[in-house]
Structures are given as structure tokens and as C-alpha cells.
């Protein structure tokens, strides 16, 4: 697709957005040029509905907005590239964020933060590749979380995320895991569909992960005007092309939207983040982390 054709496509999307009074504006992103088939390779969540956990969190004083990223508890946005590995990215990021929150260890600012991230960044590779995947198929969120509960996960420095063309490398790496330095191991996980209980967990405990339907227009979610807090909703009549796993870092009642971290790099969306409207994109439930078998971040 030529640059002129891309601009024509985005102009057509924006015309529909304006006609239907939607709350976002399409723009050129780092993945706008992808064909439908290539875009589908950026997805990879298999929908499921595990048993729902009974939760009775206090709903009396929920804040109007929550964003754990703004409090420096979320590791930087990554890029899964052309690989159906979104579940590995979203679950590993969620587990790591919850570890920081549980230990009250936000990522430091400046050079200390750079060193902290380089040291403790979680790897998205084991939950995806070490459960039998090879970039050509998606997976269940429960499978990735079960892996992290049973085998734990590693730092990115221990198990790098290789370019998808090097998937064969994991055939040698995975049998050696879990290693002696396994760090991110959870003691359990849960699934919840009650919106108020989900908001309470996000406000009081930590981040979550979810699966959402993705539509063609979503690849053009803006990198422009982030101060406008654009809230994504699909265009009327759009057909979803697949399901995608994302890391939910908060919510915003004024915007009536979830705040999410994606895994398509920082040249998509709001530096890799996005708002998605409540009750859209078939977001039915979310998964949370129940605890850890050890402290993943060594204390001084």
C-alpha cells in the first residue's frame, strides 16, 4: 500500500468516526501499512471463559481513575513483531507489574531506572514458546498463567525474545527451564467478569490482563494528540479479524474506558498505550494475579 493509499484509508476512517460521533481520530502508525493477514499475525489470544472467582472487594470508595503506569509500576512497552505471541507479552508484563506493586518497588527515574529495567524486565518468551507455540498460532491466557504458576518466568536478560525467524532457538532453551534463577513465579491467578469488582481490584491490588476483539481500524489508533485521551471504539459494521491479549493497567470513569498497555511498540497508539471503551470489543472478563512464591525484585 502506498503512502497516498494509506492516507486515503485513514481519511475514510476519520469520516466514519466523525459521522458516528466516536471519540478517537485515526492516524498513521508503525503498523498502518500491514495487510489484513499481516495484521492478524499481531494478535493471538484464544477466547475462553474460565471459572469465575467469587470476589467481595470494597466498592464504597473507588477512585474515579486508576493508572499504574503513571505511578511507575509498569515496565516499558515491547514489540511482539509478526508473531502471535501477545498472550506471552501481556501475561509477563502483568505478572511483573504486580510484583513491583506487591513489593512497593516502583521503577526509579533516570539512570537508575534504566539499570532497573535492564535488570528486571520480564521475558515474554517462556510463557509462549515453552508451551508449544511457534509464532503461527495463538494460545489461551490460562495456559500462560498456568505456566508461570507451575514453572515461573525469567528475566529478559536470561531468556531474550528473539526475532520470530529464530523460533527454533527455543527448542534448545525451553528444556533447560525453569532454571535456578527463575524469578517471576505466581502462587495463583483468577478470572473475574464483574465490572465493579474488576475496577476494585485495579484500584486496590494491581493490574490485570484481558482478551479483546480487534477490528481493522485499530491498527490506525492514533499516535497524534495524546492529550485528547482518545477512546477506541470500532466503526459501525466492522468485522473483527481476531482476538488480542492486552495488559490492563487501569480505568477512567470520566472517559468510561479501560487503560491498556499493548505490545506493538511505541510507534502505535499513545506511546504503546490506549483507551478502549467499556462494553466494547467483546471484553467479557479479566485475569488477575493472586500472589507470588518469592520476591522477584531483590530487596536492598
PDB file of N, CA and C in Angstrom, residues 176-275:
ATOM      1  N   UNK A 176      15.631 -26.407  29.245  1.00  0.00           N
ATOM      2  CA  UNK A 176      16.502 -26.051  30.368  1.00  0.00           C
ATOM      3  C   UNK A 176      15.758 -25.259  31.440  1.00  0.00           C
ATOM      4  N   UNK A 177      14.485 -24.935  31.186  1.00  0.00           N
ATOM      5  CA  UNK A 177      13.695 -24.150  32.141  1.00  0.00           C
ATOM      6  C   UNK A 177      12.757 -25.050  32.941  1.00  0.00           C
ATOM      7  N   UNK A 178      12.401 -24.693  34.164  1.00  0.00           N
ATOM      8  CA  UNK A 178      12.853 -23.494  34.865  1.00  0.00           C
ATOM      9  C   UNK A 178      14.286 -23.632  35.365  1.00  0.00           C
ATOM     10  N   UNK A 179      15.002 -22.538  35.310  1.00  0.00           N
ATOM     11  CA  UNK A 179      16.386 -22.544  35.768  1.00  0.00           C
ATOM     12  C   UNK A 179      16.499 -22.195  37.240  1.00  0.00           C
ATOM     13  N   UNK A 180      17.705 -22.185  37.721  1.00  0.00           N
ATOM     14  CA  UNK A 180      17.933 -21.861  39.129  1.00  0.00           C
ATOM     15  C   UNK A 180      17.570 -20.421  39.454  1.00  0.00           C
ATOM     16  N   UNK A 181      17.556 -19.562  38.409  1.00  0.00           N
ATOM     17  CA  UNK A 181      17.296 -18.146  38.649  1.00  0.00           C
ATOM     18  C   UNK A 181      15.876 -17.742  38.272  1.00  0.00           C
ATOM     19  N   UNK A 182      14.965 -18.729  38.216  1.00  0.00           N
ATOM     20  CA  UNK A 182      13.566 -18.405  37.947  1.00  0.00           C
ATOM     21  C   UNK A 182      13.072 -17.408  38.995  1.00  0.00           C
ATOM     22  N   UNK A 183      12.451 -16.341  38.540  1.00  0.00           N
ATOM     23  CA  UNK A 183      12.144 -15.252  39.464  1.00  0.00           C
ATOM     24  C   UNK A 183      10.662 -14.898  39.556  1.00  0.00           C
ATOM     25  N   UNK A 184       9.988 -14.792  38.427  1.00  0.00           N
ATOM     26  CA  UNK A 184       8.583 -14.386  38.442  1.00  0.00           C
ATOM     27  C   UNK A 184       7.690 -15.624  38.501  1.00  0.00           C
ATOM     28  N   UNK A 185       7.426 -16.121  39.691  1.00  0.00           N
ATOM     29  CA  UNK A 185       6.553 -17.289  39.845  1.00  0.00           C
ATOM     30  C   UNK A 185       5.367 -16.918  40.722  1.00  0.00           C
ATOM     31  N   UNK A 186       4.167 -17.075  40.175  1.00  0.00           N
ATOM     32  CA  UNK A 186       2.959 -16.696  40.906  1.00  0.00           C
ATOM     33  C   UNK A 186       2.419 -17.892  41.682  1.00  0.00           C
ATOM     34  N   UNK A 187       1.691 -17.597  42.739  1.00  0.00           N
ATOM     35  CA  UNK A 187       1.086 -18.670  43.534  1.00  0.00           C
ATOM     36  C   UNK A 187      -0.327 -18.991  43.071  1.00  0.00           C
ATOM     37  N   UNK A 188      -0.876 -18.149  42.195  1.00  0.00           N
ATOM     38  CA  UNK A 188      -2.213 -18.417  41.669  1.00  0.00           C
ATOM     39  C   UNK A 188      -2.715 -17.280  40.803  1.00  0.00           C
ATOM     40  N   UNK A 189      -3.827 -17.521  40.123  1.00  0.00           N
ATOM     41  CA  UNK A 189      -4.461 -16.495  39.308  1.00  0.00           C
ATOM     42  C   UNK A 189      -5.961 -16.705  39.350  1.00  0.00           C
ATOM     43  N   UNK A 190      -6.723 -15.713  38.893  1.00  0.00           N
ATOM     44  CA  UNK A 190      -8.180 -15.822  38.925  1.00  0.00           C
ATOM     45  C   UNK A 190      -8.781 -15.134  37.713  1.00  0.00           C
ATOM     46  N   UNK A 191     -10.064 -15.381  37.501  1.00  0.00           N
ATOM     47  CA  UNK A 191     -10.805 -14.770  36.388  1.00  0.00           C
ATOM     48  C   UNK A 191     -12.060 -14.133  36.945  1.00  0.00           C
ATOM     49  N   UNK A 192     -12.357 -12.919  36.495  1.00  0.00           N
ATOM     50  CA  UNK A 192     -13.500 -12.178  37.014  1.00  0.00           C
ATOM     51  C   UNK A 192     -14.220 -11.447  35.880  1.00  0.00           C
ATOM     52  N   UNK A 193     -15.557 -11.431  35.932  1.00  0.00           N
ATOM     53  CA  UNK A 193     -16.348 -10.747  34.902  1.00  0.00           C
ATOM     54  C   UNK A 193     -17.149  -9.571  35.446  1.00  0.00           C
ATOM     55  N   UNK A 194     -17.241  -9.438  36.765  1.00  0.00           N
ATOM     56  CA  UNK A 194     -17.999  -8.344  37.347  1.00  0.00           C
ATOM     57  C   UNK A 194     -17.217  -7.038  37.206  1.00  0.00           C
ATOM     58  N   UNK A 195     -17.775  -6.082  36.481  1.00  0.00           N
ATOM     59  CA  UNK A 195     -17.050  -4.852  36.174  1.00  0.00           C
ATOM     60  C   UNK A 195     -16.636  -4.090  37.421  1.00  0.00           C
ATOM     61  N   UNK A 196     -17.508  -3.994  38.408  1.00  0.00           N
ATOM     62  CA  UNK A 196     -17.176  -3.250  39.621  1.00  0.00           C
ATOM     63  C   UNK A 196     -16.081  -3.940  40.421  1.00  0.00           C
ATOM     64  N   UNK A 197     -16.111  -5.270  40.471  1.00  0.00           N
ATOM     65  CA  UNK A 197     -15.057  -5.997  41.181  1.00  0.00           C
ATOM     66  C   UNK A 197     -13.721  -5.868  40.439  1.00  0.00           C
ATOM     67  N   UNK A 198     -13.777  -5.835  39.107  1.00  0.00           N
ATOM     68  CA  UNK A 198     -12.559  -5.625  38.319  1.00  0.00           C
ATOM     69  C   UNK A 198     -11.977  -4.246  38.623  1.00  0.00           C
ATOM     70  N   UNK A 199     -12.815  -3.225  38.650  1.00  0.00           N
ATOM     71  CA  UNK A 199     -12.333  -1.873  38.968  1.00  0.00           C
ATOM     72  C   UNK A 199     -11.749  -1.825  40.376  1.00  0.00           C
ATOM     73  N   UNK A 200     -12.406  -2.509  41.307  1.00  0.00           N
ATOM     74  CA  UNK A 200     -11.897  -2.520  42.682  1.00  0.00           C
ATOM     75  C   UNK A 200     -10.534  -3.196  42.757  1.00  0.00           C
ATOM     76  N   UNK A 201     -10.361  -4.287  42.023  1.00  0.00           N
ATOM     77  CA  UNK A 201      -9.057  -4.958  42.025  1.00  0.00           C
ATOM     78  C   UNK A 201      -7.984  -4.048  41.424  1.00  0.00           C
ATOM     79  N   UNK A 202      -8.313  -3.415  40.299  1.00  0.00           N
ATOM     80  CA  UNK A 202      -7.364  -2.499  39.670  1.00  0.00           C
ATOM     81  C   UNK A 202      -6.994  -1.354  40.618  1.00  0.00           C
ATOM     82  N   UNK A 203      -7.947  -0.875  41.373  1.00  0.00           N
ATOM     83  CA  UNK A 203      -7.694   0.247  42.269  1.00  0.00           C
ATOM     84  C   UNK A 203      -6.925  -0.166  43.522  1.00  0.00           C
ATOM     85  N   UNK A 204      -7.227  -1.358  44.032  1.00  0.00           N
ATOM     86  CA  UNK A 204      -6.715  -1.745  45.350  1.00  0.00           C
ATOM     87  C   UNK A 204      -5.550  -2.728  45.311  1.00  0.00           C
ATOM     88  N   UNK A 205      -5.416  -3.488  44.211  1.00  0.00           N
ATOM     89  CA  UNK A 205      -4.452  -4.592  44.211  1.00  0.00           C
ATOM     90  C   UNK A 205      -3.394  -4.503  43.110  1.00  0.00           C
ATOM     91  N   UNK A 206      -3.809  -4.294  41.857  1.00  0.00           N
ATOM     92  CA  UNK A 206      -2.820  -4.279  40.787  1.00  0.00           C
ATOM     93  C   UNK A 206      -3.438  -4.389  39.409  1.00  0.00           C
ATOM     94  N   UNK A 207      -2.609  -4.688  38.428  1.00  0.00           N
ATOM     95  CA  UNK A 207      -3.039  -4.725  37.040  1.00  0.00           C
ATOM     96  C   UNK A 207      -3.634  -6.082  36.678  1.00  0.00           C
ATOM     97  N   UNK A 208      -4.234  -6.176  35.485  1.00  0.00           N
ATOM     98  CA  UNK A 208      -4.885  -7.399  35.032  1.00  0.00           C
ATOM     99  C   UNK A 208      -4.604  -7.593  33.541  1.00  0.00           C
ATOM    100  N   UNK A 209      -5.043  -8.703  32.988  1.00  0.00           N
ATOM    101  CA  UNK A 209      -4.950  -8.940  31.547  1.00  0.00           C
ATOM    102  C   UNK A 209      -6.319  -9.337  31.019  1.00  0.00           C
ATOM    103  N   UNK A 210      -6.543  -9.065  29.747  1.00  0.00           N
ATOM    104  CA  UNK A 210      -7.809  -9.418  29.140  1.00  0.00           C
ATOM    105  C   UNK A 210      -7.622  -9.723  27.669  1.00  0.00           C
ATOM    106  N   UNK A 211      -8.661 -10.299  27.086  1.00  0.00           N
ATOM    107  CA  UNK A 211      -8.706 -10.569  25.650  1.00  0.00           C
ATOM    108  C   UNK A 211      -9.765  -9.664  25.036  1.00  0.00           C
ATOM    109  N   UNK A 212      -9.454  -9.102  23.875  1.00  0.00           N
ATOM    110  CA  UNK A 212     -10.397  -8.215  23.198  1.00  0.00           C
ATOM    111  C   UNK A 212     -10.449  -8.556  21.711  1.00  0.00           C
ATOM    112  N   UNK A 213     -11.607  -8.327  21.118  1.00  0.00           N
ATOM    113  CA  UNK A 213     -11.705  -8.448  19.671  1.00  0.00           C
ATOM    114  C   UNK A 213     -11.034  -7.244  19.024  1.00  0.00           C
ATOM    115  N   UNK A 214     -10.293  -7.505  17.957  1.00  0.00           N
ATOM    116  CA  UNK A 214      -9.600  -6.435  17.238  1.00  0.00           C
ATOM    117  C   UNK A 214     -10.210  -6.254  15.858  1.00  0.00           C
ATOM    118  N   UNK A 215     -10.409  -4.989  15.485  1.00  0.00           N
ATOM    119  CA  UNK A 215     -11.030  -4.629  14.216  1.00  0.00           C
ATOM    120  C   UNK A 215      -9.992  -3.963  13.310  1.00  0.00           C
ATOM    121  N   UNK A 216     -10.220  -3.953  12.001  1.00  0.00           N
ATOM    122  CA  UNK A 216      -9.232  -3.380  11.071  1.00  0.00           C
ATOM    123  C   UNK A 216      -8.802  -1.953  11.413  1.00  0.00           C
ATOM    124  N   UNK A 217      -9.731  -1.132  11.888  1.00  0.00           N
ATOM    125  CA  UNK A 217      -9.401   0.269  12.172  1.00  0.00           C
ATOM    126  C   UNK A 217      -8.426   0.413  13.340  1.00  0.00           C
ATOM    127  N   UNK A 218      -8.305  -0.605  14.174  1.00  0.00           N
ATOM    128  CA  UNK A 218      -7.498  -0.494  15.388  1.00  0.00           C
ATOM    129  C   UNK A 218      -6.013  -0.298  15.089  1.00  0.00           C
ATOM    130  N   UNK A 219      -5.558  -0.759  13.940  1.00  0.00           N
ATOM    131  CA  UNK A 219      -4.131  -0.582  13.623  1.00  0.00           C
ATOM    132  C   UNK A 219      -3.800   0.890  13.388  1.00  0.00           C
ATOM    133  N   UNK A 220      -4.817   1.720  13.175  1.00  0.00           N
ATOM    134  CA  UNK A 220      -4.611   3.155  12.951  1.00  0.00           C
ATOM    135  C   UNK A 220      -4.977   3.999  14.163  1.00  0.00           C
ATOM    136  N   UNK A 221      -5.079   3.347  15.345  1.00  0.00           N
ATOM    137  CA  UNK A 221      -5.325   4.111  16.574  1.00  0.00           C
ATOM    138  C   UNK A 221      -4.179   5.097  16.739  1.00  0.00           C
ATOM    139  N   UNK A 222      -4.448   6.342  17.100  1.00  0.00           N
ATOM    140  CA  UNK A 222      -3.523   7.439  16.819  1.00  0.00           C
ATOM    141  C   UNK A 222      -2.232   7.441  17.615  1.00  0.00           C
ATOM    142  N   UNK A 223      -1.223   8.015  16.989  1.00  0.00           N
ATOM    143  CA  UNK A 223      -0.013   8.442  17.687  1.00  0.00           C
ATOM    144  C   UNK A 223      -0.043   9.965  17.794  1.00  0.00           C
ATOM    145  N   UNK A 224      -1.189  10.565  17.455  1.00  0.00           N
ATOM    146  CA  UNK A 224      -1.311  12.030  17.452  1.00  0.00           C
ATOM    147  C   UNK A 224      -2.217  12.491  18.586  1.00  0.00           C
ATOM    148  N   UNK A 225      -2.004  13.732  19.033  1.00  0.00           N
ATOM    149  CA  UNK A 225      -2.861  14.383  20.023  1.00  0.00           C
ATOM    150  C   UNK A 225      -3.152  13.516  21.253  1.00  0.00           C
ATOM    151  N   UNK A 226      -2.128  12.981  21.931  1.00  0.00           N
ATOM    152  CA  UNK A 226      -2.391  12.129  23.082  1.00  0.00           C
ATOM    153  C   UNK A 226      -3.107  12.846  24.209  1.00  0.00           C
ATOM    154  N   UNK A 227      -2.983  14.188  24.272  1.00  0.00           N
ATOM    155  CA  UNK A 227      -3.650  14.928  25.342  1.00  0.00           C
ATOM    156  C   UNK A 227      -5.166  14.850  25.235  1.00  0.00           C
ATOM    157  N   UNK A 228      -5.669  14.450  24.080  1.00  0.00           N
ATOM    158  CA  UNK A 228      -7.107  14.355  23.893  1.00  0.00           C
ATOM    159  C   UNK A 228      -7.689  13.069  24.474  1.00  0.00           C
ATOM    160  N   UNK A 229      -6.841  12.166  24.969  1.00  0.00           N
ATOM    161  CA  UNK A 229      -7.290  10.903  25.553  1.00  0.00           C
ATOM    162  C   UNK A 229      -8.296  10.185  24.657  1.00  0.00           C
ATOM    163  N   UNK A 230      -7.899   9.832  23.440  1.00  0.00           N
ATOM    164  CA  UNK A 230      -8.843   9.187  22.518  1.00  0.00           C
ATOM    165  C   UNK A 230      -9.274   7.818  23.008  1.00  0.00           C
ATOM    166  N   UNK A 231     -10.565   7.577  22.987  1.00  0.00           N
ATOM    167  CA  UNK A 231     -11.134   6.310  23.451  1.00  0.00           C
ATOM    168  C   UNK A 231     -11.558   5.486  22.246  1.00  0.00           C
ATOM    169  N   UNK A 232     -10.946   4.313  22.085  1.00  0.00           N
ATOM    170  CA  UNK A 232     -11.228   3.498  20.911  1.00  0.00           C
ATOM    171  C   UNK A 232     -12.581   2.805  21.002  1.00  0.00           C
ATOM    172  N   UNK A 233     -13.316   2.857  19.894  1.00  0.00           N
ATOM    173  CA  UNK A 233     -14.498   2.057  19.631  1.00  0.00           C
ATOM    174  C   UNK A 233     -14.442   1.666  18.159  1.00  0.00           C
ATOM    175  N   UNK A 234     -14.810   0.443  17.808  1.00  0.00           N
ATOM    176  CA  UNK A 234     -14.787   0.060  16.394  1.00  0.00           C
ATOM    177  C   UNK A 234     -15.813   0.846  15.585  1.00  0.00           C
ATOM    178  N   UNK A 235     -15.569   0.920  14.296  1.00  0.00           N
ATOM    179  CA  UNK A 235     -16.509   1.594  13.411  1.00  0.00           C
ATOM    180  C   UNK A 235     -17.770   0.752  13.243  1.00  0.00           C
ATOM    181  N   UNK A 236     -18.904   1.371  13.068  1.00  0.00           N
ATOM    182  CA  UNK A 236     -20.130   0.610  12.830  1.00  0.00           C
ATOM    183  C   UNK A 236     -19.975  -0.317  11.623  1.00  0.00           C
ATOM    184  N   UNK A 237     -20.359  -1.552  11.785  1.00  0.00           N
ATOM    185  CA  UNK A 237     -20.312  -2.511  10.686  1.00  0.00           C
ATOM    186  C   UNK A 237     -18.990  -3.215  10.497  1.00  0.00           C
ATOM    187  N   UNK A 238     -17.947  -2.837  11.258  1.00  0.00           N
ATOM    188  CA  UNK A 238     -16.657  -3.512  11.131  1.00  0.00           C
ATOM    189  C   UNK A 238     -16.751  -4.959  11.620  1.00  0.00           C
ATOM    190  N   UNK A 239     -15.994  -5.811  10.967  1.00  0.00           N
ATOM    191  CA  UNK A 239     -15.926  -7.221  11.352  1.00  0.00           C
ATOM    192  C   UNK A 239     -14.591  -7.484  12.036  1.00  0.00           C
ATOM    193  N   UNK A 240     -14.594  -8.104  13.224  1.00  0.00           N
ATOM    194  CA  UNK A 240     -13.322  -8.372  13.904  1.00  0.00           C
ATOM    195  C   UNK A 240     -12.460  -9.348  13.112  1.00  0.00           C
ATOM    196  N   UNK A 241     -11.143  -9.158  13.202  1.00  0.00           N
ATOM    197  CA  UNK A 241     -10.226 -10.043  12.479  1.00  0.00           C
ATOM    198  C   UNK A 241      -9.572 -11.054  13.403  1.00  0.00           C
ATOM    199  N   UNK A 242      -9.807 -10.932  14.694  1.00  0.00           N
ATOM    200  CA  UNK A 242      -9.231 -11.886  15.630  1.00  0.00           C
ATOM    201  C   UNK A 242      -9.260 -11.345  17.041  1.00  0.00           C
ATOM    202  N   UNK A 243      -8.653 -12.105  17.965  1.00  0.00           N
ATOM    203  CA  UNK A 243      -8.620 -11.718  19.374  1.00  0.00           C
ATOM    204  C   UNK A 243      -7.193 -11.432  19.815  1.00  0.00           C
ATOM    205  N   UNK A 244      -7.076 -10.497  20.729  1.00  0.00           N
ATOM    206  CA  UNK A 244      -5.768  -9.987  21.129  1.00  0.00           C
ATOM    207  C   UNK A 244      -5.711  -9.876  22.646  1.00  0.00           C
ATOM    208  N   UNK A 245      -4.570 -10.211  23.233  1.00  0.00           N
ATOM    209  CA  UNK A 245      -4.374 -10.098  24.677  1.00  0.00           C
ATOM    210  C   UNK A 245      -3.654  -8.801  25.000  1.00  0.00           C
ATOM    211  N   UNK A 246      -4.146  -8.076  26.002  1.00  0.00           N
ATOM    212  CA  UNK A 246      -3.539  -6.811  26.397  1.00  0.00           C
ATOM    213  C   UNK A 246      -3.453  -6.729  27.913  1.00  0.00           C
ATOM    214  N   UNK A 247      -2.580  -5.861  28.371  1.00  0.00           N
ATOM    215  CA  UNK A 247      -2.323  -5.635  29.790  1.00  0.00           C
ATOM    216  C   UNK A 247      -3.153  -4.440  30.247  1.00  0.00           C
ATOM    217  N   UNK A 248      -4.072  -4.656  31.164  1.00  0.00           N
ATOM    218  CA  UNK A 248      -4.961  -3.596  31.644  1.00  0.00           C
ATOM    219  C   UNK A 248      -4.329  -2.960  32.882  1.00  0.00           C
ATOM    220  N   UNK A 249      -3.950  -1.682  32.770  1.00  0.00           N
ATOM    221  CA  UNK A 249      -3.238  -1.010  33.859  1.00  0.00           C
ATOM    222  C   UNK A 249      -4.117  -0.041  34.633  1.00  0.00           C
ATOM    223  N   UNK A 250      -5.393   0.073  34.243  1.00  0.00           N
ATOM    224  CA  UNK A 250      -6.270   0.959  34.984  1.00  0.00           C
ATOM    225  C   UNK A 250      -7.586   1.201  34.282  1.00  0.00           C
ATOM    226  N   UNK A 251      -8.283   2.216  34.759  1.00  0.00           N
ATOM    227  CA  UNK A 251      -9.569   2.605  34.169  1.00  0.00           C
ATOM    228  C   UNK A 251      -9.769   4.100  34.370  1.00  0.00           C
ATOM    229  N   UNK A 252     -10.744   4.665  33.667  1.00  0.00           N
ATOM    230  CA  UNK A 252     -11.040   6.085  33.787  1.00  0.00           C
ATOM    231  C   UNK A 252     -12.551   6.273  33.667  1.00  0.00           C
ATOM    232  N   UNK A 253     -13.181   6.650  34.765  1.00  0.00           N
ATOM    233  CA  UNK A 253     -14.640   6.776  34.776  1.00  0.00           C
ATOM    234  C   UNK A 253     -15.115   7.959  33.947  1.00  0.00           C
ATOM    235  N   UNK A 254     -14.364   9.046  33.935  1.00  0.00           N
ATOM    236  CA  UNK A 254     -14.769  10.202  33.135  1.00  0.00           C
ATOM    237  C   UNK A 254     -14.807   9.842  31.658  1.00  0.00           C
ATOM    238  N   UNK A 255     -13.850   9.015  31.232  1.00  0.00           N
ATOM    239  CA  UNK A 255     -13.789   8.590  29.832  1.00  0.00           C
ATOM    240  C   UNK A 255     -14.605   7.335  29.570  1.00  0.00           C
ATOM    241  N   UNK A 256     -15.048   6.670  30.660  1.00  0.00           N
ATOM    242  CA  UNK A 256     -15.762   5.394  30.523  1.00  0.00           C
ATOM    243  C   UNK A 256     -14.918   4.412  29.697  1.00  0.00           C
ATOM    244  N   UNK A 257     -13.680   4.210  30.168  1.00  0.00           N
ATOM    245  CA  UNK A 257     -12.741   3.417  29.384  1.00  0.00           C
ATOM    246  C   UNK A 257     -11.726   2.706  30.274  1.00  0.00           C
ATOM    247  N   UNK A 258     -11.229   1.576  29.752  1.00  0.00           N
ATOM    248  CA  UNK A 258     -10.097   0.871  30.349  1.00  0.00           C
ATOM    249  C   UNK A 258      -8.804   1.475  29.809  1.00  0.00           C
ATOM    250  N   UNK A 259      -7.759   1.496  30.635  1.00  0.00           N
ATOM    251  CA  UNK A 259      -6.440   1.967  30.225  1.00  0.00           C
ATOM    252  C   UNK A 259      -5.560   0.730  30.019  1.00  0.00           C
ATOM    253  N   UNK A 260      -5.012   0.575  28.815  1.00  0.00           N
ATOM    254  CA  UNK A 260      -4.321  -0.671  28.472  1.00  0.00           C
ATOM    255  C   UNK A 260      -2.939  -0.436  27.871  1.00  0.00           C
ATOM    256  N   UNK A 261      -2.055  -1.379  28.132  1.00  0.00           N
ATOM    257  CA  UNK A 261      -0.732  -1.427  27.511  1.00  0.00           C
ATOM    258  C   UNK A 261      -0.768  -2.481  26.408  1.00  0.00           C
ATOM    259  N   UNK A 262      -0.299  -2.096  25.218  1.00  0.00           N
ATOM    260  CA  UNK A 262      -0.262  -3.020  24.096  1.00  0.00           C
ATOM    261  C   UNK A 262       1.162  -3.535  23.904  1.00  0.00           C
ATOM    262  N   UNK A 263       1.354  -4.400  22.910  1.00  0.00           N
ATOM    263  CA  UNK A 263       2.681  -4.980  22.633  1.00  0.00           C
ATOM    264  C   UNK A 263       3.036  -4.827  21.157  1.00  0.00           C
ATOM    265  N   UNK A 264       2.735  -3.626  20.611  1.00  0.00           N
ATOM    266  CA  UNK A 264       3.028  -3.329  19.211  1.00  0.00           C
ATOM    267  C   UNK A 264       4.047  -2.196  19.079  1.00  0.00           C
ATOM    268  N   UNK A 265       4.849  -1.966  20.100  1.00  0.00           N
ATOM    269  CA  UNK A 265       5.839  -0.909  20.047  1.00  0.00           C
ATOM    270  C   UNK A 265       5.272   0.452  20.407  1.00  0.00           C
ATOM    271  N   UNK A 266       6.148   1.436  20.515  1.00  0.00           N
ATOM    272  CA  UNK A 266       5.731   2.778  20.922  1.00  0.00           C
ATOM    273  C   UNK A 266       5.339   3.674  19.753  1.00  0.00           C
ATOM    274  N   UNK A 267       5.472   3.177  18.520  1.00  0.00           N
ATOM    275  CA  UNK A 267       5.031   3.980  17.368  1.00  0.00           C
ATOM    276  C   UNK A 267       3.613   3.615  16.951  1.00  0.00           C
ATOM    277  N   UNK A 268       2.892   3.004  17.867  1.00  0.00           N
ATOM    278  CA  UNK A 268       1.456   2.755  17.710  1.00  0.00           C
ATOM    279  C   UNK A 268       0.766   3.308  18.950  1.00  0.00           C
ATOM    280  N   UNK A 269      -0.432   3.859  18.754  1.00  0.00           N
ATOM    281  CA  UNK A 269      -1.223   4.315  19.892  1.00  0.00           C
ATOM    282  C   UNK A 269      -0.604   5.484  20.627  1.00  0.00           C
ATOM    283  N   UNK A 270      -0.863   5.558  21.923  1.00  0.00           N
ATOM    284  CA  UNK A 270      -0.338   6.609  22.780  1.00  0.00           C
ATOM    285  C   UNK A 270       0.961   6.108  23.404  1.00  0.00           C
ATOM    286  N   UNK A 271       2.021   6.120  22.591  1.00  0.00           N
ATOM    287  CA  UNK A 271       3.310   5.549  23.006  1.00  0.00           C
ATOM    288  C   UNK A 271       3.146   4.093  23.430  1.00  0.00           C
ATOM    289  N   UNK A 272       2.257   3.379  22.735  1.00  0.00           N
ATOM    290  CA  UNK A 272       2.060   1.959  23.013  1.00  0.00           C
ATOM    291  C   UNK A 272       0.888   1.652  23.919  1.00  0.00           C
ATOM    292  N   UNK A 273       0.226   2.688  24.441  1.00  0.00           N
ATOM    293  CA  UNK A 273      -0.941   2.515  25.315  1.00  0.00           C
ATOM    294  C   UNK A 273      -2.210   2.929  24.568  1.00  0.00           C
ATOM    295  N   UNK A 274      -3.358   2.604  25.146  1.00  0.00           N
ATOM    296  CA  UNK A 274      -4.619   3.023  24.540  1.00  0.00           C
ATOM    297  C   UNK A 274      -5.746   2.987  25.559  1.00  0.00           C
ATOM    298  N   UNK A 275      -6.800   3.733  25.254  1.00  0.00           N
ATOM    299  CA  UNK A 275      -8.059   3.667  25.988  1.00  0.00           C
ATOM    300  C   UNK A 275      -9.053   2.894  25.118  1.00  0.00           C
TER     301      UNK A 275
END
